[in-house]
Amino acid sequence: MADKPKVAVHKFASCDGCQLAFLNLGEDLLTLAQMVDIVHFAEAGPVNPEAAVDIAFIEGSISMPEDLERIRRIRANTRFLVTIGACATAGGLQALRNFANADEWVASIYARPEYIQSLSTSTPIAQHVKADLEIWGCPVNGRQVLAAVRSLLSGVSPWLEKDKVCMECKRQHNVCVMVAKDIPCMGPVTRSGCGAICPSFGRDCYACYGPAENPNTVALTQRLEGLGLVPEAVARRFHFITAAAPAFAEAGLRGGNMPHD
């Protein structure tokens, strides 16, 4: 009997939420276990970080000096490298340090900052090695992960959702919170895939799935300002969970420098 494809799940700077998406697959996790041999997944049990694998899933961002060498070794040991979640694809919440003086932050908190070995930035995996597939979300969901495994092992290009959350709201017949209630919402520029969970419960989207394809951040900035948000509040909307995504990073930095009629 032929060996099953080997899979590894590696963790970098993150909250572990995307690894939990694997564990929350339920019966699908048993299906996955029949399809592949999971050789490294420290949170679930198997530990073999240097194993050569067919698919390496990466959770977390590059935030520590030793991360750089480790991600290069993982890349060299895998056929497909798949980043999962906002940290791995867009730096995560910790990428807020990219817009500040990280050394000053550390010095203001720790009595002996020289013992803190941290990079001044938090960056996505794809800035350092080739990523064959990026799965967005905070966290990702099991459906996305299982679909990626099936596609890659079948030699099919994985299908990724690129619509905006607004499209998902329309499909679910949600009342638009921004139009009907004047609640500032990031749905017009955010990638779908979450099932429009927040708008379905009457609250605004906060962009945890990152930028959609061709996001019109200029128009949304003007709309948010029209709803009463000051430039700093608009910047915080873009510089949140996926702050290192170029479209949102640029929109947040543009902030209060928008031209007005």
XYZ file of N, CA and C in Angstrom:
783
model
N 0.849 -1.191 0.000
C 0.000 0.000 0.000
C 0.891 1.249 0.000
N 0.605 2.162 -0.910
C 1.422 3.367 -1.029
C 1.313 4.222 0.225
N 2.436 4.892 0.523
C 2.410 5.791 1.674
C 1.449 6.945 1.412
N 0.813 7.388 2.470
C -0.073 8.538 2.340
C 0.763 9.812 2.275
N 0.220 10.874 1.619
C 0.932 12.163 1.626
C 1.145 12.632 3.054
N 2.267 13.286 3.267
C 2.602 13.766 4.607
C 2.263 15.246 4.753
N 1.736 15.586 5.919
C 1.319 16.957 6.218
C 1.930 17.398 7.539
N 2.342 18.675 7.592
C 2.835 19.260 8.842
C 2.099 20.573 9.094
N 1.924 20.896 10.353
C 1.328 22.178 10.756
C 2.330 22.874 11.665
N 2.835 24.014 11.219
C 3.864 24.748 11.965
C 3.292 26.034 12.538
N 3.751 26.391 13.710
C 3.291 27.612 14.388
C 4.406 28.652 14.488
N 4.051 29.895 14.129
C 4.934 31.043 14.392
C 4.138 31.978 15.313
N 4.412 33.283 15.301
C 3.727 34.205 16.225
C 2.233 34.277 15.912
N 1.425 33.819 16.853
C -0.017 33.730 16.625
C -0.715 33.350 17.925
N -2.041 33.284 17.861
C -2.821 32.929 19.057
C -3.224 31.460 19.073
N -2.861 30.688 18.045
C -3.215 29.265 17.886
C -4.624 29.038 17.357
N -5.371 30.107 17.105
C -6.765 29.944 16.676
C -6.915 29.180 15.378
N -5.965 29.356 14.455
C -6.083 28.655 13.175
C -5.734 27.173 13.317
N -4.832 26.844 14.246
C -4.584 25.422 14.511
C -5.836 24.774 15.099
N -6.549 25.530 15.910
C -7.791 24.989 16.474
C -8.822 24.718 15.392
N -8.719 25.468 14.266
C -9.639 25.212 13.159
C -9.473 23.783 12.654
N -8.228 23.280 12.668
C -7.995 21.876 12.309
C -8.700 20.964 13.305
N -8.452 21.240 14.588
C -8.977 20.347 15.624
C -10.501 20.385 15.682
N -11.084 21.509 15.223
C -12.542 21.636 15.250
C -13.216 21.057 14.014
N -12.430 20.371 13.168
C -13.031 19.790 11.969
C -14.041 18.699 12.291
N -13.976 18.145 13.503
C -14.933 17.094 13.872
C -14.719 15.829 13.060
N -15.813 15.305 12.465
C -15.701 14.076 11.681
C -14.795 14.264 10.473
N -14.748 15.519 9.969
C -13.876 15.775 8.819
C -12.410 15.572 9.175
N -12.069 15.740 10.452
C -10.694 15.506 10.871
C -10.341 14.024 10.707
N -11.307 13.148 10.975
C -11.082 11.714 10.758
C -10.905 11.424 9.277
N -11.696 12.136 8.450
C -11.550 11.984 6.996
C -10.164 12.435 6.563
N -9.715 13.564 7.115
C -8.391 14.083 6.775
C -7.308 13.089 7.192
N -7.479 12.501 8.354
C -6.491 11.547 8.847
C -6.404 10.310 7.951
N -7.511 9.985 7.252
C -7.478 8.849 6.325
C -6.775 9.218 5.017
N -6.789 10.526 4.695
C -6.202 10.988 3.436
C -4.705 11.211 3.553
N -4.259 11.676 4.728
C -2.859 12.086 4.877
C -2.273 11.538 6.174
N -0.956 11.621 6.247
C -0.243 11.243 7.464
C 0.279 12.541 8.102
N -0.316 12.941 9.224
C 0.090 14.175 9.885
C 1.326 13.880 10.727
N 2.485 14.398 10.275
C 3.755 14.029 10.921
C 4.243 15.088 11.912
N 3.735 16.314 11.761
C 4.116 17.356 12.738
C 2.927 18.268 12.979
N 2.469 18.289 14.211
C 1.351 19.151 14.602
C 1.413 19.188 16.126
N 2.296 20.036 16.649
C 2.614 20.004 18.075
C 1.380 20.166 18.950
N 0.425 20.978 18.514
C -0.757 21.191 19.348
C -1.640 19.950 19.421
N -1.530 19.081 18.412
C -2.354 17.872 18.389
C -1.597 16.634 18.853
N -0.253 16.704 18.869
C 0.502 15.543 19.341
C 1.777 15.277 18.585
N 1.725 14.962 17.259
C 2.954 14.593 16.541
C 3.962 15.741 16.494
N 5.225 15.410 16.777
C 6.279 16.436 16.755
C 7.453 15.920 15.930
N 7.654 16.503 14.769
C 8.792 16.188 13.905
C 8.991 17.378 12.965
N 9.457 18.507 13.505
C 9.481 19.755 12.728
C 10.393 19.745 11.514
N 11.360 18.836 11.465
C 12.293 18.807 10.329
C 11.876 17.787 9.266
N 10.714 17.176 9.415
C 10.284 16.142 8.471
C 10.008 16.741 7.095
N 10.379 15.984 6.051
C 10.022 16.365 4.686
C 8.561 15.992 4.452
N 7.772 16.929 3.935
C 6.330 16.707 3.804
C 5.842 17.151 2.429
N 4.593 16.766 2.137
C 3.972 17.199 0.887
C 3.301 18.566 1.055
N 2.659 18.778 2.220
C 2.004 20.058 2.483
C 2.409 20.537 3.876
N 2.912 21.765 3.938
C 3.199 22.389 5.236
C 2.242 23.559 5.418
N 1.410 23.475 6.457
C 0.543 24.598 6.810
C 1.289 25.472 7.814
N 1.243 26.781 7.581
C 1.963 27.720 8.444
C 0.978 28.677 9.093
N 0.959 28.684 10.418
C 0.179 29.659 11.170
C 1.151 30.649 11.805
N 0.837 31.944 11.769
C 1.644 32.928 12.467
C 2.537 33.744 11.546
N 3.057 34.837 12.106
C 3.872 35.773 11.329
C 5.346 35.648 11.710
N 6.187 36.287 10.913
C 7.620 36.330 11.194
C 7.874 37.509 12.135
N 8.161 37.224 13.394
C 8.308 38.264 14.417
C 9.584 38.152 15.228
N 10.275 37.014 15.106
C 11.486 36.783 15.890
C 12.662 36.521 14.942
N 13.886 36.865 15.357
C 15.050 36.640 14.471
C 15.171 35.186 14.018
N 14.932 34.242 14.906
C 15.096 32.828 14.536
C 14.003 32.328 13.587
N 12.906 33.091 13.482
C 11.829 32.689 12.571
C 12.299 32.641 11.125
N 13.210 33.534 10.763
C 13.647 33.645 9.367
C 14.307 32.356 8.885
N 15.224 31.827 9.681
C 15.902 30.593 9.294
C 14.941 29.410 9.346
N 14.044 29.399 10.328
C 13.117 28.264 10.459
C 12.165 28.177 9.275
N 11.641 29.319 8.815
C 10.683 29.261 7.705
C 11.388 28.844 6.416
N 12.669 29.191 6.285
C 13.423 28.759 5.089
C 13.625 27.239 5.105
N 13.884 26.686 6.287
C 14.045 25.219 6.372
C 12.731 24.519 6.050
N 11.634 25.059 6.549
C 10.325 24.449 6.269
C 10.043 24.490 4.773
N 10.341 25.635 4.153
C 10.113 25.771 2.700
C 10.927 24.715 1.940
N 12.161 24.496 2.374
C 13.025 23.535 1.679
C 12.543 22.102 1.861
N 11.747 21.845 2.890
C 11.319 20.487 3.220
C 9.897 20.170 2.781
N 9.260 21.074 2.021
C 7.879 20.804 1.645
C 7.635 21.050 0.162
N 6.661 20.285 -0.385
C 6.284 20.478 -1.795
C 5.357 21.676 -1.926
N 4.357 21.760 -1.038
C 3.439 22.899 -1.032
C 3.510 23.577 0.332
N 3.569 24.904 0.315
C 3.526 25.665 1.566
C 2.256 26.510 1.556
N 1.429 26.311 2.576
C 0.134 26.995 2.653
C 0.093 27.834 3.920
N -0.111 29.131 3.779
C -0.241 29.985 4.958
C -1.708 30.055 5.355
N -1.960 29.999 6.647
C -3.345 30.023 7.132
C -3.524 31.135 8.164
N -4.549 31.961 7.937
C -4.917 32.961 8.927
C -4.301 34.336 8.715
N -4.847 35.311 9.454
C -4.450 36.706 9.300
C -2.993 36.945 9.661
N -2.460 36.210 10.644
C -1.062 36.428 11.041
C -0.108 35.986 9.934
N -0.356 34.809 9.373
C 0.546 34.281 8.347
C 0.398 35.002 7.020
N -0.815 35.477 6.718
C -1.033 36.114 5.419
C -0.833 37.621 5.458
N -1.007 38.256 6.638
C -0.970 39.726 6.691
C -0.372 40.258 7.983
N 0.464 39.491 8.636
C 1.168 39.992 9.825
C 0.398 39.930 11.120
N -0.940 39.875 11.038
C -1.754 39.757 12.243
C -1.818 41.028 13.066
N -2.467 40.908 14.223
C -2.607 42.051 15.127
C -1.244 42.597 15.543
N -0.256 41.698 15.648
C 1.077 42.112 16.081
C 1.782 43.001 15.052
N 1.224 43.103 13.825
C 1.812 43.982 12.811
C 1.551 45.452 13.103
N 0.787 45.738 14.139
C 0.618 47.142 14.544
C 1.962 47.761 14.903
N 2.911 46.915 15.297
C 4.249 47.429 15.626
C 4.935 48.046 14.403
N 4.478 47.657 13.204
C 5.103 48.165 11.974
C 4.925 49.672 11.820
N 3.929 50.228 12.537
C 3.638 51.653 12.396
C 4.131 52.443 13.616
N 4.941 51.800 14.436
C 5.423 52.461 15.651
C 6.909 52.159 15.827
N 7.492 52.727 16.857
C 8.880 52.426 17.195
C 8.863 51.278 18.198
N 9.089 50.060 17.679
C 8.968 48.871 18.522
C 9.955 48.895 19.686
N 11.150 49.419 19.452
C 12.155 49.462 20.525
C 11.675 50.346 21.686
N 11.035 51.463 21.352
C 10.511 52.350 22.406
C 9.397 51.661 23.186
N 8.538 50.914 22.468
C 7.454 50.188 23.144
C 8.039 49.198 24.160
N 9.006 48.409 23.698
C 9.602 47.381 24.567
C 10.275 48.038 25.777
N 11.000 49.131 25.531
C 11.713 49.811 26.621
C 10.753 50.408 27.641
N 9.552 50.787 27.190
C 8.591 51.393 28.107
C 7.869 50.352 28.960
N 7.969 49.080 28.586
C 7.245 48.013 29.292
C 8.174 47.163 30.158
N 9.338 46.785 29.604
C 10.215 45.831 30.294
C 11.387 46.537 30.982
N 11.695 46.108 32.183
C 12.812 46.698 32.922
C 14.152 46.378 32.264
N 14.272 45.199 31.630
C 15.521 44.791 30.956
C 15.196 44.475 29.494
N 14.949 45.494 28.685
C 14.549 45.255 27.280
C 15.590 44.514 26.465
N 16.842 44.482 26.911
C 17.876 43.785 26.144
C 17.637 42.271 26.090
N 16.770 41.763 26.962
C 16.465 40.333 26.941
C 15.328 39.994 25.971
N 14.689 40.993 25.407
C 13.582 40.762 24.476
C 14.137 40.674 23.067
N 14.148 39.487 22.504
C 14.668 39.266 21.157
C 13.506 39.244 20.180
N 13.143 40.395 19.680
C 11.999 40.484 18.779
C 12.350 41.409 17.621
N 11.863 41.072 16.425
C 12.084 41.949 15.282
C 11.261 43.220 15.443
N 11.651 44.270 14.771
C 10.914 45.541 14.868
C 9.639 45.512 14.049
N 9.461 44.466 13.220
C 8.247 44.345 12.408
C 7.685 42.930 12.534
N 6.405 42.816 12.203
C 5.751 41.512 12.071
C 5.309 41.414 10.620
N 5.794 40.392 9.912
C 5.545 40.337 8.466
C 4.935 39.001 8.040
N 4.196 39.024 6.916
C 3.601 37.785 6.403
C 4.667 36.815 5.920
N 4.324 35.542 5.918
C 5.251 34.495 5.484
C 5.698 34.725 4.043
N 4.784 35.153 3.185
C 5.096 35.296 1.759
C 6.114 36.394 1.477
N 6.414 37.229 2.454
C 7.470 38.218 2.251
C 8.858 37.582 2.347
N 8.921 36.326 2.803
C 10.234 35.707 3.052
C 10.454 34.438 2.233
N 9.403 33.685 1.986
C 9.521 32.481 1.160
C 8.277 32.394 0.275
N 8.356 31.550 -0.752
C 7.209 31.378 -1.648
C 6.066 30.672 -0.913
N 4.884 31.237 -0.989
C 3.679 30.575 -0.463
C 2.848 30.105 -1.646
N 2.571 28.806 -1.689
C 1.803 28.266 -2.814
C 0.323 28.600 -2.701
N -0.130 28.834 -1.491
C -1.543 29.172 -1.278
C -1.663 29.965 0.018
N -2.484 31.013 -0.007
C -2.739 31.804 1.197
C -4.226 31.689 1.539
N -4.521 31.188 2.724
C -5.904 31.071 3.188
C -6.124 32.141 4.251
N -7.009 33.097 3.943
C -7.228 34.232 4.830
C -8.289 33.920 5.873
N -8.270 34.707 6.963
C -9.289 34.560 7.996
C -8.700 34.699 9.377
N -9.515 35.046 10.339
C -9.050 35.169 11.719
C -10.159 34.684 12.657
N -10.213 33.347 12.893
C -9.336 32.348 12.285
C -9.898 31.845 10.971
N -9.110 30.993 10.275
C -9.661 30.284 9.127
C -10.684 29.280 9.643
N -11.454 28.704 8.719
C -12.393 27.671 9.174
C -12.013 26.322 8.563
N -12.518 25.280 9.154
C -12.164 23.933 8.733
C -12.515 23.648 7.287
N -13.608 24.241 6.825
C -14.029 24.021 5.437
C -12.950 24.495 4.459
N -12.353 25.658 4.741
C -11.299 26.174 3.871
C -10.091 25.241 3.860
N -9.700 24.780 5.042
C -8.498 23.946 5.162
C -8.690 22.617 4.445
N -9.835 21.985 4.674
C -10.085 20.678 4.054
C -10.151 20.803 2.540
N -10.769 21.879 2.048
C -10.862 22.085 0.595
C -9.474 22.274 -0.004
N -8.595 22.977 0.710
C -7.230 23.189 0.217
C -6.480 21.862 0.129
N -6.598 21.022 1.147
C -5.917 19.726 1.141
C -6.405 18.874 -0.025
N -7.726 18.826 -0.194
C -8.293 17.999 -1.288
C -7.784 18.490 -2.644
N -7.770 19.820 -2.846
C -7.366 20.369 -4.138
C -5.894 20.107 -4.413
N -5.048 20.378 -3.439
C -3.611 20.215 -3.651
C -3.243 18.759 -3.905
N -3.862 17.849 -3.172
C -3.553 16.432 -3.349
C -4.126 15.878 -4.646
N -5.120 16.572 -5.212
C -5.730 16.135 -6.474
C -5.098 16.810 -7.678
N -4.144 17.703 -7.428
C -3.504 18.408 -8.527
C -4.368 19.479 -9.136
N -5.342 19.983 -8.360
C -6.268 21.020 -8.833
C -5.939 22.327 -8.123
N -5.992 23.420 -8.857
C -5.755 24.719 -8.227
C -6.868 25.019 -7.237
N -6.535 25.275 -5.996
C -7.569 25.565 -4.990
C -8.365 26.806 -5.374
N -9.663 26.768 -5.103
C -10.531 27.911 -5.368
C -10.582 28.780 -4.119
N -10.332 30.056 -4.311
C -10.343 30.982 -3.184
C -11.445 32.011 -3.361
N -12.132 32.304 -2.260
C -13.167 33.323 -2.311
C -12.521 34.699 -2.339
N -12.950 35.538 -3.285
C -12.386 36.882 -3.418
C -13.472 37.955 -3.424
N -14.741 37.527 -3.341
C -15.828 38.507 -3.280
C -15.702 39.359 -2.031
N -16.496 40.406 -2.006
C -16.535 41.239 -0.804
C -17.630 40.737 0.139
N -17.480 41.044 1.409
C -18.470 40.597 2.397
C -19.865 41.096 2.037
N -19.944 42.243 1.392
C -21.258 42.771 0.978
C -22.003 41.747 0.113
N -21.284 41.052 -0.775
C -21.925 40.052 -1.624
C -22.482 38.912 -0.774
N -21.730 38.540 0.245
C -22.182 37.461 1.117
C -23.428 37.892 1.897
N -23.452 39.163 2.318
C -24.632 39.678 3.019
C -25.858 39.624 2.123
N -25.671 39.994 0.861
C -26.812 39.981 -0.067
C -27.325 38.557 -0.259
N -26.402 37.615 -0.383
C -26.822 36.213 -0.566
C -27.592 35.698 0.643
N -27.292 36.257 1.815
C -27.967 35.797 3.027
C -29.144 36.701 3.428
N -29.441 37.676 2.555
C -30.568 38.593 2.803
C -30.390 39.376 4.108
N -29.127 39.701 4.433
C -28.880 40.537 5.611
C -29.240 41.988 5.310
N -29.814 42.678 6.281
C -30.028 44.111 6.164
C -28.673 44.788 6.351
N -28.302 45.693 5.425
C -26.992 46.354 5.494
C -26.931 47.258 6.726
N -25.975 46.982 7.604
C -25.881 47.763 8.846
C -25.413 49.188 8.575
N -24.658 49.386 7.492
C -24.158 50.727 7.204
C -25.251 51.585 6.562
N -26.034 51.004 5.669
C -27.100 51.753 5.007
C -28.291 51.963 5.948
N -28.700 50.913 6.640
C -29.919 50.996 7.446
C -29.701 51.594 8.835
N -28.472 51.425 9.380
C -28.258 51.845 10.765
C -27.111 52.851 10.925
N -26.501 53.246 9.810
C -25.349 54.170 9.859
C -24.204 53.647 10.734
N -24.026 52.330 10.754
C -22.908 51.743 11.501
C -21.711 51.591 10.556
N -20.560 52.193 10.894
C -19.376 52.038 10.038
C -19.020 50.552 9.875
N -18.830 50.113 8.639
C -18.626 48.684 8.365
C -17.525 48.526 7.323
N -16.668 47.511 7.493
C -15.563 47.256 6.567
C -15.949 46.268 5.471
N -17.198 45.828 5.448
C -17.641 44.841 4.473
C -17.366 45.195 3.022
N -17.485 46.478 2.613
C -17.280 46.804 1.192
C -15.871 46.551 0.674
N -14.882 46.404 1.555
C -13.501 46.179 1.087
C -12.918 44.863 1.593
N -13.712 44.078 2.309
C -13.184 42.875 2.965
C -13.550 41.608 2.207
N -12.586 40.708 2.144
C -12.757 39.418 1.462
C -13.819 38.569 2.153
N -14.653 37.905 1.381
C -15.669 37.029 1.953
C -15.055 35.683 2.349
N -15.850 34.827 2.941
C -15.374 33.514 3.365
C -15.780 33.180 4.786
N -16.177 34.216 5.526
C -16.562 34.004 6.925
C -18.036 33.656 7.059
N -18.803 33.834 5.973
C -20.240 33.633 6.076
C -20.953 34.887 6.571
N -20.265 36.021 6.514
C -20.843 37.305 6.979
C -21.409 37.149 8.391
N -20.624 36.544 9.254
C -21.102 36.238 10.605
C -21.523 37.503 11.356
N -20.642 38.522 11.364
C -20.936 39.716 12.168
C -22.159 40.471 11.661
N -22.249 40.804 10.358
C -23.457 41.485 9.890
C -24.724 40.652 10.094
N -24.591 39.344 10.084
C -25.774 38.490 10.301
C -26.350 38.671 11.700
N -25.504 39.167 12.616
C -25.970 39.425 13.983
C -26.113 40.922 14.253
N -26.171 41.716 13.166
C -26.469 43.138 13.298
C -25.300 44.018 13.678
N -24.085 43.507 13.598
C -22.940 44.343 13.910
C -22.100 44.497 12.641
N -21.105 45.387 12.698
C -20.294 45.672 11.531
C -19.196 44.636 11.323
N -18.775 44.533 10.067
C -17.610 43.703 9.720
C -16.354 44.437 10.155
N -15.399 43.728 10.749
C -14.157 44.381 11.132
C -12.946 43.844 10.373
N -13.201 43.274 9.205
C -12.150 42.999 8.211
C -11.176 41.908 8.597
N -11.613 40.883 9.314
C -10.661 39.849 9.736
C -10.232 38.949 8.584
N -10.933 38.976 7.436
C -10.517 38.164 6.292
C -9.647 38.954 5.318
N -9.259 40.174 5.674
C -8.325 40.938 4.849
C -8.962 41.549 3.624
N -8.130 42.221 2.802
C -8.665 42.948 1.650
C -9.269 42.017 0.588
N -10.393 42.437 0.047
C -10.992 41.717 -1.079
C -10.232 42.084 -2.350
N -10.613 41.468 -3.454
C -10.002 41.800 -4.733
C -10.442 43.209 -5.141
N -9.509 44.042 -5.544
C -9.791 45.423 -5.962
C -10.608 46.209 -4.930
N -10.155 46.328 -3.719
C -10.922 47.081 -2.713
C -10.838 48.580 -2.968
N -11.970 49.255 -2.921
C -11.977 50.714 -3.105
C -11.878 51.360 -1.722
N -10.668 51.418 -1.214
C -10.467 51.946 0.143
C -10.667 53.456 0.203
N -10.449 54.149 -0.909
C -10.656 55.602 -0.925
C -12.137 55.913 -0.711
N -12.996 55.218 -1.450
C -14.439 55.460 -1.323
C -14.925 55.090 0.072
N -14.426 53.968 0.615
C -14.880 53.583 1.955
C -14.394 54.586 3.005
N -13.176 55.081 2.840
C -12.670 56.091 3.782
C -13.582 57.314 3.796
N -13.985 57.769 2.630
C -14.873 58.930 2.556
C -16.230 58.618 3.208
N -16.716 57.386 2.998
C -18.003 56.995 3.599
C -17.896 56.940 5.123
N -16.776 56.381 5.623
C -16.604 56.289 7.076
C -16.501 57.673 7.703
N -15.808 58.575 7.023
C -15.720 59.945 7.530
C -17.100 60.608 7.506
N -17.889 60.286 6.485
C -19.247 60.822 6.402
C -20.129 60.342 7.539
N -19.789 59.190 8.098
C -20.552 58.653 9.228
C -20.030 59.191 10.570
N -19.039 60.081 10.503
C -18.582 60.748 11.724
C -17.276 60.261 12.297
N -16.599 59.301 11.629
C -15.319 58.820 12.167
C -14.221 59.844 11.869
N -13.435 60.166 12.877
C -12.291 61.056 12.671
C -11.196 60.254 11.958
N -10.235 60.945 11.301
C -9.206 60.233 10.536
C -8.479 59.155 11.330
N -8.207 59.416 12.608
C -7.500 58.403 13.410
C -8.363 57.142 13.565
N -9.649 57.319 13.702
C -10.547 56.163 13.843
C -10.647 55.395 12.534
N -10.626 56.110 11.410
C -10.628 55.443 10.113
C -9.346 54.622 9.951
N -8.215 55.226 10.322
C -6.936 54.514 10.217
C -6.959 53.241 11.048
N -7.545 53.308 12.236
C -7.596 52.112 13.094
C -8.444 51.012 12.468
N -9.456 51.396 11.695
C -10.286 50.377 11.021
C -9.441 49.558 10.041
N -8.557 50.256 9.308
C -7.706 49.552 8.331
C -6.517 48.872 9.012
N -5.964 49.533 10.035
C -4.801 48.973 10.726
C -5.266 48.167 11.928
N -5.859 47.024 11.643
C -6.347 46.212 12.761
C -5.779 44.808 12.596
N -6.586 43.837 12.321
C -6.116 42.449 12.313
C -5.212 42.134 11.121
N -5.442 42.782 9.970
C -4.634 42.493 8.779
C -3.861 43.745 8.368
N -3.199 44.363 9.334
C -2.565 45.662 9.128
C -1.441 45.636 8.103
N -0.784 44.484 7.910
C 0.339 44.442 6.984
C -0.081 44.117 5.552
N -1.373 43.908 5.321
C -1.845 43.725 3.944
C -1.670 45.062 3.217
N -0.990 45.091 2.081
C -0.637 46.371 1.449
C -1.818 47.325 1.259
N -2.961 46.839 0.812
C -4.098 47.734 0.553
C -4.576 48.409 1.834
N -4.618 47.651 2.922
C -5.084 48.223 4.191
C -3.991 49.065 4.852
N -2.740 48.651 4.719
C -1.637 49.441 5.285
C -1.607 50.827 4.650
N -1.725 50.856 3.325
C -1.693 52.134 2.612
C -2.906 52.997 2.978
N -4.082 52.382 3.042
C -5.300 53.146 3.363
C -5.215 53.743 4.757
N -4.672 52.980 5.702
C -4.563 53.491 7.063
C -3.574 54.630 7.174
N -2.453 54.505 6.460
C -1.445 55.572 6.493
C -1.950 56.836 5.803
N -2.787 56.621 4.775
C -3.352 57.775 4.059
C -4.261 58.565 4.981
N -4.996 57.835 5.821
C -5.846 58.375 6.874
C -6.410 59.740 6.635
N -5.966 60.711 7.416
C -6.540 62.048 7.365
C -6.021 62.914 6.242
N -5.178 62.311 5.374
C -4.636 63.109 4.273
C -5.475 63.004 3.011
N -6.692 62.485 3.164
C -7.570 62.339 2.004
C -8.006 63.699 1.479
N -7.995 63.879 0.135
C -8.537 65.123 -0.411
C -10.055 65.152 -0.284
N -10.622 66.312 -0.078
C -12.071 66.454 0.034
C -12.569 67.488 -0.961
N -13.779 67.258 -1.421
C -14.385 68.213 -2.357
C -14.677 69.522 -1.648
